[in-house]
Short mmCIF file of N, CA and C in Angstrom, two decimals:
data_model
loop_
_atom_site.label_atom_id
_atom_site.label_comp_id
_atom_site.label_asym_id
_atom_site.label_seq_id
_atom_site.Cartn_x
_atom_site.Cartn_y
_atom_site.Cartn_z
N GLN A 1 20.05 4.15 -3.42
CA GLN A 1 19.35 3.85 -2.49
C GLN A 1 17.88 4.30 -2.69
N VAL A 2 16.48 3.02 -2.43
CA VAL A 2 15.43 3.20 -3.03
C VAL A 2 14.71 2.68 -1.89
N GLN A 3 14.16 3.59 -1.95
CA GLN A 3 12.61 3.40 -0.37
C GLN A 3 11.32 3.81 -1.23
N LEU A 4 10.63 3.63 -0.44
CA LEU A 4 9.44 4.16 -0.31
C LEU A 4 9.12 4.87 1.38
N VAL A 5 7.66 5.82 0.87
CA VAL A 5 7.35 6.93 1.97
C VAL A 5 6.06 7.17 1.89
N GLU A 6 5.50 6.16 3.02
CA GLU A 6 3.58 6.59 3.21
C GLU A 6 3.05 7.44 3.75
N SER A 7 2.37 8.17 3.17
CA SER A 7 1.07 9.44 4.07
C SER A 7 -0.06 9.06 3.34
N GLY A 8 -0.93 9.53 4.52
CA GLY A 8 -2.59 9.87 4.56
C GLY A 8 -2.89 8.99 5.82
N GLY A 9 -2.00 8.76 6.56
CA GLY A 9 -2.70 8.25 7.55
C GLY A 9 -3.19 8.68 8.59
N GLY A 10 -3.98 8.23 9.50
CA GLY A 10 -4.31 9.40 10.67
C GLY A 10 -5.64 8.33 11.34
N LEU A 11 -6.37 9.23 12.22
CA LEU A 11 -7.96 9.02 12.92
C LEU A 11 -8.96 9.19 12.17
N VAL A 12 -9.91 8.64 11.88
CA VAL A 12 -11.04 8.90 10.96
C VAL A 12 -11.76 7.96 12.29
N GLN A 13 -13.02 8.56 11.89
CA GLN A 13 -14.65 8.11 12.70
C GLN A 13 -14.99 6.86 11.89
N PRO A 14 -15.52 5.90 12.44
CA PRO A 14 -16.51 5.04 11.56
C PRO A 14 -17.20 5.84 10.63
N GLY A 15 -17.31 4.85 9.40
CA GLY A 15 -17.72 5.25 8.37
C GLY A 15 -17.31 6.15 7.18
N GLY A 16 -15.62 7.07 7.82
CA GLY A 16 -15.48 7.54 7.35
C GLY A 16 -14.23 7.29 5.98
N SER A 17 -13.28 8.13 5.54
CA SER A 17 -12.85 7.46 4.31
C SER A 17 -11.20 8.39 4.66
N LEU A 18 -10.32 7.33 4.22
CA LEU A 18 -8.93 8.20 4.03
C LEU A 18 -8.01 7.54 2.72
N ARG A 19 -7.42 8.20 2.70
CA ARG A 19 -6.46 8.10 1.40
C ARG A 19 -5.13 8.46 1.78
N LEU A 20 -4.28 6.79 1.59
CA LEU A 20 -2.79 6.29 1.76
C LEU A 20 -2.31 6.36 0.23
N SER A 21 -1.17 7.23 0.69
CA SER A 21 -0.16 7.44 -0.67
C SER A 21 1.06 6.97 -0.45
N CYS A 22 1.66 6.32 -1.47
CA CYS A 22 3.39 5.81 -1.17
C CYS A 22 3.94 5.96 -2.38
N ALA A 23 4.92 6.60 -1.97
CA ALA A 23 6.12 7.36 -3.47
C ALA A 23 7.11 6.66 -3.07
N ALA A 24 7.88 5.93 -4.02
CA ALA A 24 8.77 4.98 -4.06
C ALA A 24 9.70 6.49 -5.09
N SER A 25 11.15 6.22 -4.68
CA SER A 25 12.10 7.29 -5.08
C SER A 25 13.61 6.36 -4.75
N GLY A 26 14.36 7.26 -5.55
CA GLY A 26 15.91 7.07 -5.06
C GLY A 26 16.35 6.86 -7.17
N SER A 27 17.35 5.13 -6.78
CA SER A 27 17.70 5.02 -8.01
C SER A 27 16.83 3.77 -9.12
N ILE A 28 15.87 4.10 -9.19
CA ILE A 28 14.71 3.06 -10.04
C ILE A 28 14.98 3.24 -11.36
N PHE A 29 14.99 1.17 -11.88
CA PHE A 29 15.11 1.69 -13.27
C PHE A 29 13.40 1.27 -13.74
N SER A 30 13.12 -0.35 -12.30
CA SER A 30 11.59 -0.80 -13.30
C SER A 30 10.93 -0.72 -11.73
N ILE A 31 9.55 -0.38 -11.84
CA ILE A 31 8.73 -1.11 -10.55
C ILE A 31 7.75 -1.60 -10.93
N ASN A 32 7.78 -3.48 -10.47
CA ASN A 32 6.39 -4.35 -10.84
C ASN A 32 5.43 -4.08 -9.58
N THR A 33 4.82 -4.85 -9.12
CA THR A 33 3.92 -5.04 -8.45
C THR A 33 3.76 -4.05 -7.17
N MET A 34 2.56 -3.10 -6.97
CA MET A 34 2.66 -2.79 -6.23
C MET A 34 1.86 -3.03 -4.88
N GLY A 35 2.10 -2.98 -3.99
CA GLY A 35 0.55 -3.02 -2.91
C GLY A 35 0.79 -2.34 -1.51
N TRP A 36 -0.34 -2.93 -0.92
CA TRP A 36 -0.48 -2.62 0.61
C TRP A 36 -0.71 -3.60 1.70
N TYR A 37 -0.28 -3.87 2.97
CA TYR A 37 -0.26 -4.45 3.88
C TYR A 37 -1.04 -3.93 4.76
N ARG A 38 -1.43 -4.95 6.14
CA ARG A 38 -1.41 -3.68 7.60
C ARG A 38 -1.20 -5.15 8.52
N GLN A 39 -1.39 -4.49 9.40
CA GLN A 39 -1.11 -5.92 10.83
C GLN A 39 -1.47 -4.64 11.97
N ALA A 40 -2.63 -5.23 12.10
CA ALA A 40 -3.29 -4.89 13.79
C ALA A 40 -2.34 -5.54 14.62
N PRO A 41 -2.80 -4.91 16.04
CA PRO A 41 -2.21 -5.57 16.93
C PRO A 41 -2.46 -6.88 17.72
N GLY A 42 -1.58 -7.23 17.58
CA GLY A 42 -1.57 -8.69 18.04
C GLY A 42 -1.74 -10.04 16.54
N LYS A 43 -1.39 -9.23 15.91
CA LYS A 43 -1.97 -9.82 15.04
C LYS A 43 -0.59 -9.91 13.46
N GLN A 44 -0.85 -11.32 12.58
CA GLN A 44 0.55 -11.18 11.33
C GLN A 44 -0.03 -10.36 10.16
N ARG A 45 0.83 -9.62 9.42
CA ARG A 45 0.41 -8.51 8.10
C ARG A 45 0.22 -9.40 7.48
N GLU A 46 -1.27 -8.88 6.70
CA GLU A 46 -1.84 -9.51 6.00
C GLU A 46 -2.03 -8.70 4.69
N LEU A 47 -2.10 -9.28 3.41
CA LEU A 47 -2.25 -8.12 2.70
C LEU A 47 -3.50 -8.01 2.04
N VAL A 48 -3.30 -6.43 1.57
CA VAL A 48 -4.78 -5.85 1.64
C VAL A 48 -5.05 -6.08 -0.19
N ALA A 49 -4.30 -5.06 -0.41
CA ALA A 49 -4.38 -5.03 -2.24
C ALA A 49 -3.02 -5.09 -2.46
N THR A 50 -2.63 -5.39 -4.43
CA THR A 50 -1.98 -5.29 -5.24
C THR A 50 -2.38 -4.93 -6.53
N ILE A 51 -1.41 -4.49 -7.32
CA ILE A 51 -1.39 -3.58 -8.52
C ILE A 51 -0.13 -3.79 -9.00
N THR A 52 -0.16 -4.27 -10.43
CA THR A 52 0.64 -4.77 -11.08
C THR A 52 0.99 -3.53 -12.37
N ARG A 53 2.10 -3.35 -12.68
CA ARG A 53 2.69 -2.28 -13.44
C ARG A 53 1.55 -2.10 -14.70
N ASP A 54 0.66 -3.31 -15.12
CA ASP A 54 -0.14 -3.44 -16.01
C ASP A 54 -1.59 -2.94 -15.37
N ILE A 55 -1.56 -2.72 -14.20
CA ILE A 55 -2.77 -2.12 -13.94
C ILE A 55 -4.78 -3.73 -13.44
N THR A 56 -3.51 -4.76 -13.22
CA THR A 56 -4.32 -5.49 -12.53
C THR A 56 -4.20 -5.69 -11.35
N THR A 57 -5.12 -5.65 -10.53
CA THR A 57 -5.63 -5.61 -9.43
C THR A 57 -5.94 -6.68 -8.53
N ASN A 58 -5.48 -7.00 -7.75
CA ASN A 58 -5.74 -8.34 -6.55
C ASN A 58 -6.26 -7.56 -4.71
N TYR A 59 -7.29 -8.23 -4.37
CA TYR A 59 -7.69 -7.84 -2.64
C TYR A 59 -7.98 -8.56 -2.33
N ALA A 60 -7.52 -8.63 -0.99
CA ALA A 60 -7.67 -9.65 0.23
C ALA A 60 -10.19 -9.36 0.15
N ASP A 61 -10.98 -10.70 0.41
CA ASP A 61 -11.63 -10.47 0.27
C ASP A 61 -12.51 -9.41 1.37
N SER A 62 -11.59 -9.26 2.74
CA SER A 62 -12.66 -8.83 3.34
C SER A 62 -12.41 -6.81 3.03
N VAL A 63 -11.64 -6.62 1.80
CA VAL A 63 -11.87 -5.51 1.74
C VAL A 63 -12.54 -4.93 0.03
N LYS A 64 -12.84 -6.11 -0.39
CA LYS A 64 -13.61 -5.65 -1.75
C LYS A 64 -14.81 -5.31 -1.69
N GLY A 65 -14.76 -3.89 -2.67
CA GLY A 65 -15.89 -3.44 -2.50
C GLY A 65 -15.91 -1.70 -1.59
N ARG A 66 -14.55 -2.06 -1.09
CA ARG A 66 -14.65 -1.00 0.18
C ARG A 66 -13.07 0.25 -0.01
N PHE A 67 -12.01 -0.93 -0.52
CA PHE A 67 -11.03 -0.05 -0.56
C PHE A 67 -10.49 -0.61 -1.94
N THR A 68 -9.77 0.62 -2.68
CA THR A 68 -9.65 0.68 -4.12
C THR A 68 -8.13 1.35 -4.43
N ILE A 69 -7.39 0.16 -4.50
CA ILE A 69 -5.66 0.08 -4.83
C ILE A 69 -5.53 1.35 -6.54
N SER A 70 -4.81 1.70 -6.62
CA SER A 70 -4.59 2.55 -7.60
C SER A 70 -3.13 2.96 -8.25
N ARG A 71 -2.30 3.07 -9.06
CA ARG A 71 -1.33 3.97 -9.31
C ARG A 71 -1.00 4.60 -10.18
N ASP A 72 0.09 5.38 -10.32
CA ASP A 72 0.44 6.60 -11.26
C ASP A 72 2.14 6.61 -11.17
N ASN A 73 1.88 5.99 -12.45
CA ASN A 73 3.34 5.01 -12.98
C ASN A 73 4.37 5.97 -13.08
N ALA A 74 4.01 7.02 -13.87
CA ALA A 74 4.75 8.49 -14.37
C ALA A 74 5.39 9.09 -12.68
N LYS A 75 4.95 8.58 -11.49
CA LYS A 75 4.79 9.12 -10.05
C LYS A 75 5.67 8.37 -9.28
N ASN A 76 5.53 7.25 -9.45
CA ASN A 76 5.94 5.73 -8.35
C ASN A 76 5.31 5.69 -7.30
N THR A 77 3.81 6.09 -7.57
CA THR A 77 3.43 6.63 -6.39
C THR A 77 1.94 5.25 -6.00
N VAL A 78 1.82 4.86 -5.72
CA VAL A 78 0.61 3.60 -5.34
C VAL A 78 -0.24 4.80 -4.07
N TYR A 79 -2.23 3.74 -4.18
CA TYR A 79 -2.71 4.80 -3.58
C TYR A 79 -3.61 3.63 -2.91
N LEU A 80 -4.36 4.14 -1.83
CA LEU A 80 -5.14 3.40 -1.54
C LEU A 80 -6.19 4.48 -1.11
N GLN A 81 -7.63 4.12 -1.42
CA GLN A 81 -8.58 4.81 -1.02
C GLN A 81 -9.32 3.60 -0.40
N MET A 82 -9.82 4.25 0.69
CA MET A 82 -10.35 2.93 2.10
C MET A 82 -11.57 4.36 2.18
N ASN A 83 -12.44 3.51 1.98
CA ASN A 83 -14.12 3.85 2.23
C ASN A 83 -14.93 3.15 3.62
N SER A 84 -16.05 3.99 4.34
CA SER A 84 -16.19 3.13 4.89
C SER A 84 -15.96 2.41 6.17
N LEU A 85 -15.20 3.14 6.46
CA LEU A 85 -14.21 2.73 7.82
C LEU A 85 -14.60 2.38 8.92
N LYS A 86 -13.81 0.84 9.07
CA LYS A 86 -14.89 0.46 10.43
C LYS A 86 -13.39 0.46 11.54
N PRO A 87 -14.24 -0.14 12.75
CA PRO A 87 -12.78 -0.33 14.36
C PRO A 87 -12.20 -1.27 13.46
N GLU A 88 -12.52 -2.47 13.10
CA GLU A 88 -11.55 -3.59 12.50
C GLU A 88 -10.61 -3.25 11.53
N HIS A 89 -10.60 -1.89 11.43
CA HIS A 89 -9.48 -1.80 9.76
C HIS A 89 -8.66 -1.02 10.46
N THR A 90 -8.82 -0.88 11.78
CA THR A 90 -7.04 -0.05 12.53
C THR A 90 -5.95 -1.05 12.36
N ALA A 91 -5.11 -0.54 12.15
CA ALA A 91 -3.88 -1.16 11.74
C ALA A 91 -2.64 -0.14 11.33
N VAL A 92 -1.67 -0.85 11.40
CA VAL A 92 -0.43 -0.07 10.49
C VAL A 92 -0.65 -0.35 9.29
N TYR A 93 -0.35 0.04 8.17
CA TYR A 93 -0.62 0.30 6.93
C TYR A 93 0.97 0.06 6.31
N TYR A 94 1.19 -0.86 5.64
CA TYR A 94 2.62 -0.53 4.62
C TYR A 94 2.60 -0.96 3.54
N CYS A 95 3.33 -0.11 2.69
CA CYS A 95 3.78 0.16 1.60
C CYS A 95 4.39 -1.17 0.92
N ASN A 96 4.78 -2.04 -0.04
CA ASN A 96 5.48 -3.07 -0.62
C ASN A 96 5.51 -2.56 -2.13
N ALA A 97 6.79 -2.84 -2.39
CA ALA A 97 6.99 -2.72 -4.38
C ALA A 97 7.85 -3.71 -4.41
N GLU A 98 8.18 -4.55 -6.04
CA GLU A 98 9.29 -4.84 -6.25
C GLU A 98 9.31 -4.24 -7.38
N ILE A 99 11.16 -3.54 -6.81
CA ILE A 99 11.69 -2.59 -7.53
C ILE A 99 12.53 -2.97 -7.91
N ARG A 100 13.30 -2.50 -9.76
CA ARG A 100 14.95 -3.11 -9.95
C ARG A 100 15.23 -1.78 -9.83
N ALA A 101 16.54 -1.78 -9.17
CA ALA A 101 17.13 -0.53 -9.04
C ALA A 101 18.16 -0.37 -10.31
N TYR A 102 18.67 0.33 -10.69
CA TYR A 102 19.89 0.29 -11.35
C TYR A 102 21.16 -0.32 -11.19
N GLY A 103 21.42 -1.08 -12.10
CA GLY A 103 22.50 -2.37 -11.70
C GLY A 103 22.44 -3.27 -10.76
N GLN A 104 21.27 -3.71 -10.15
CA GLN A 104 21.00 -4.21 -9.29
C GLN A 104 19.26 -5.54 -9.82
N ARG A 105 19.20 -6.84 -9.22
CA ARG A 105 18.40 -7.29 -9.23
C ARG A 105 17.10 -6.77 -8.96
N SER A 106 15.68 -7.24 -9.67
CA SER A 106 14.81 -6.65 -8.66
C SER A 106 14.50 -7.27 -7.32
N LYS A 107 14.19 -6.34 -6.30
CA LYS A 107 13.72 -7.04 -5.01
C LYS A 107 12.63 -6.61 -4.46
N SER A 108 11.92 -6.79 -3.42
CA SER A 108 11.22 -6.32 -2.80
C SER A 108 11.90 -5.38 -1.70
N TYR A 109 11.07 -4.35 -1.47
CA TYR A 109 10.84 -2.83 -1.10
C TYR A 109 9.40 -2.43 0.48
N TRP A 110 9.90 -2.19 1.19
CA TRP A 110 8.66 -1.61 2.80
C TRP A 110 9.36 -0.34 2.90
N GLY A 111 7.58 0.12 2.86
CA GLY A 111 7.76 1.54 3.48
C GLY A 111 7.81 0.81 5.06
N GLN A 112 7.54 2.53 5.81
CA GLN A 112 7.76 2.52 7.36
C GLN A 112 6.81 2.10 7.61
N GLY A 113 5.77 1.98 7.14
CA GLY A 113 3.85 1.61 7.83
C GLY A 113 3.60 3.21 8.04
N THR A 114 2.38 2.98 7.94
CA THR A 114 1.70 4.38 8.51
C THR A 114 0.63 3.89 9.45
N GLN A 115 0.51 4.46 10.47
CA GLN A 115 -0.84 4.09 11.68
C GLN A 115 -2.38 4.56 11.01
N VAL A 116 -3.34 3.68 10.89
CA VAL A 116 -4.62 4.09 10.52
C VAL A 116 -5.38 3.76 11.90
N THR A 117 -6.32 4.78 12.28
CA THR A 117 -6.74 4.10 13.16
C THR A 117 -8.75 4.62 13.28
N VAL A 118 -10.06 3.81 13.69
CA VAL A 118 -10.90 4.08 13.13
C VAL A 118 -11.72 4.16 14.61
N SER A 119 -12.12 5.21 15.49
CA SER A 119 -12.58 5.19 16.09
C SER A 119 -13.77 6.51 16.19
N SER A 120 -14.64 6.43 17.52
CA SER A 120 -15.69 7.86 17.59
C SER A 120 -15.10 8.16 18.75
#
């Protein structure tokens, strides 16, 4: 059984920072791409950033220069550092990872989501 558990969301004032974490656990053989997506009220889920196992990153244009994705392969964990937050960044942020469990093919897993609210 493989699961992703996110943490680090919450309420922050405009201009503030948050760091999200997502740890993968279970019978994991390997993890390829990990990433963050978000879904704001009334909108579709969208890509925020991804990072491959060899640390190649990709960002949505709207977060370039403001958010930073990183990962610790030894801990099976991906992070999202969010700086200079704005109200429009308010959303539920979801972790995603391509994981190959022992005895299985690689497939995509999602975390349960963590709420980020940017408001004064």
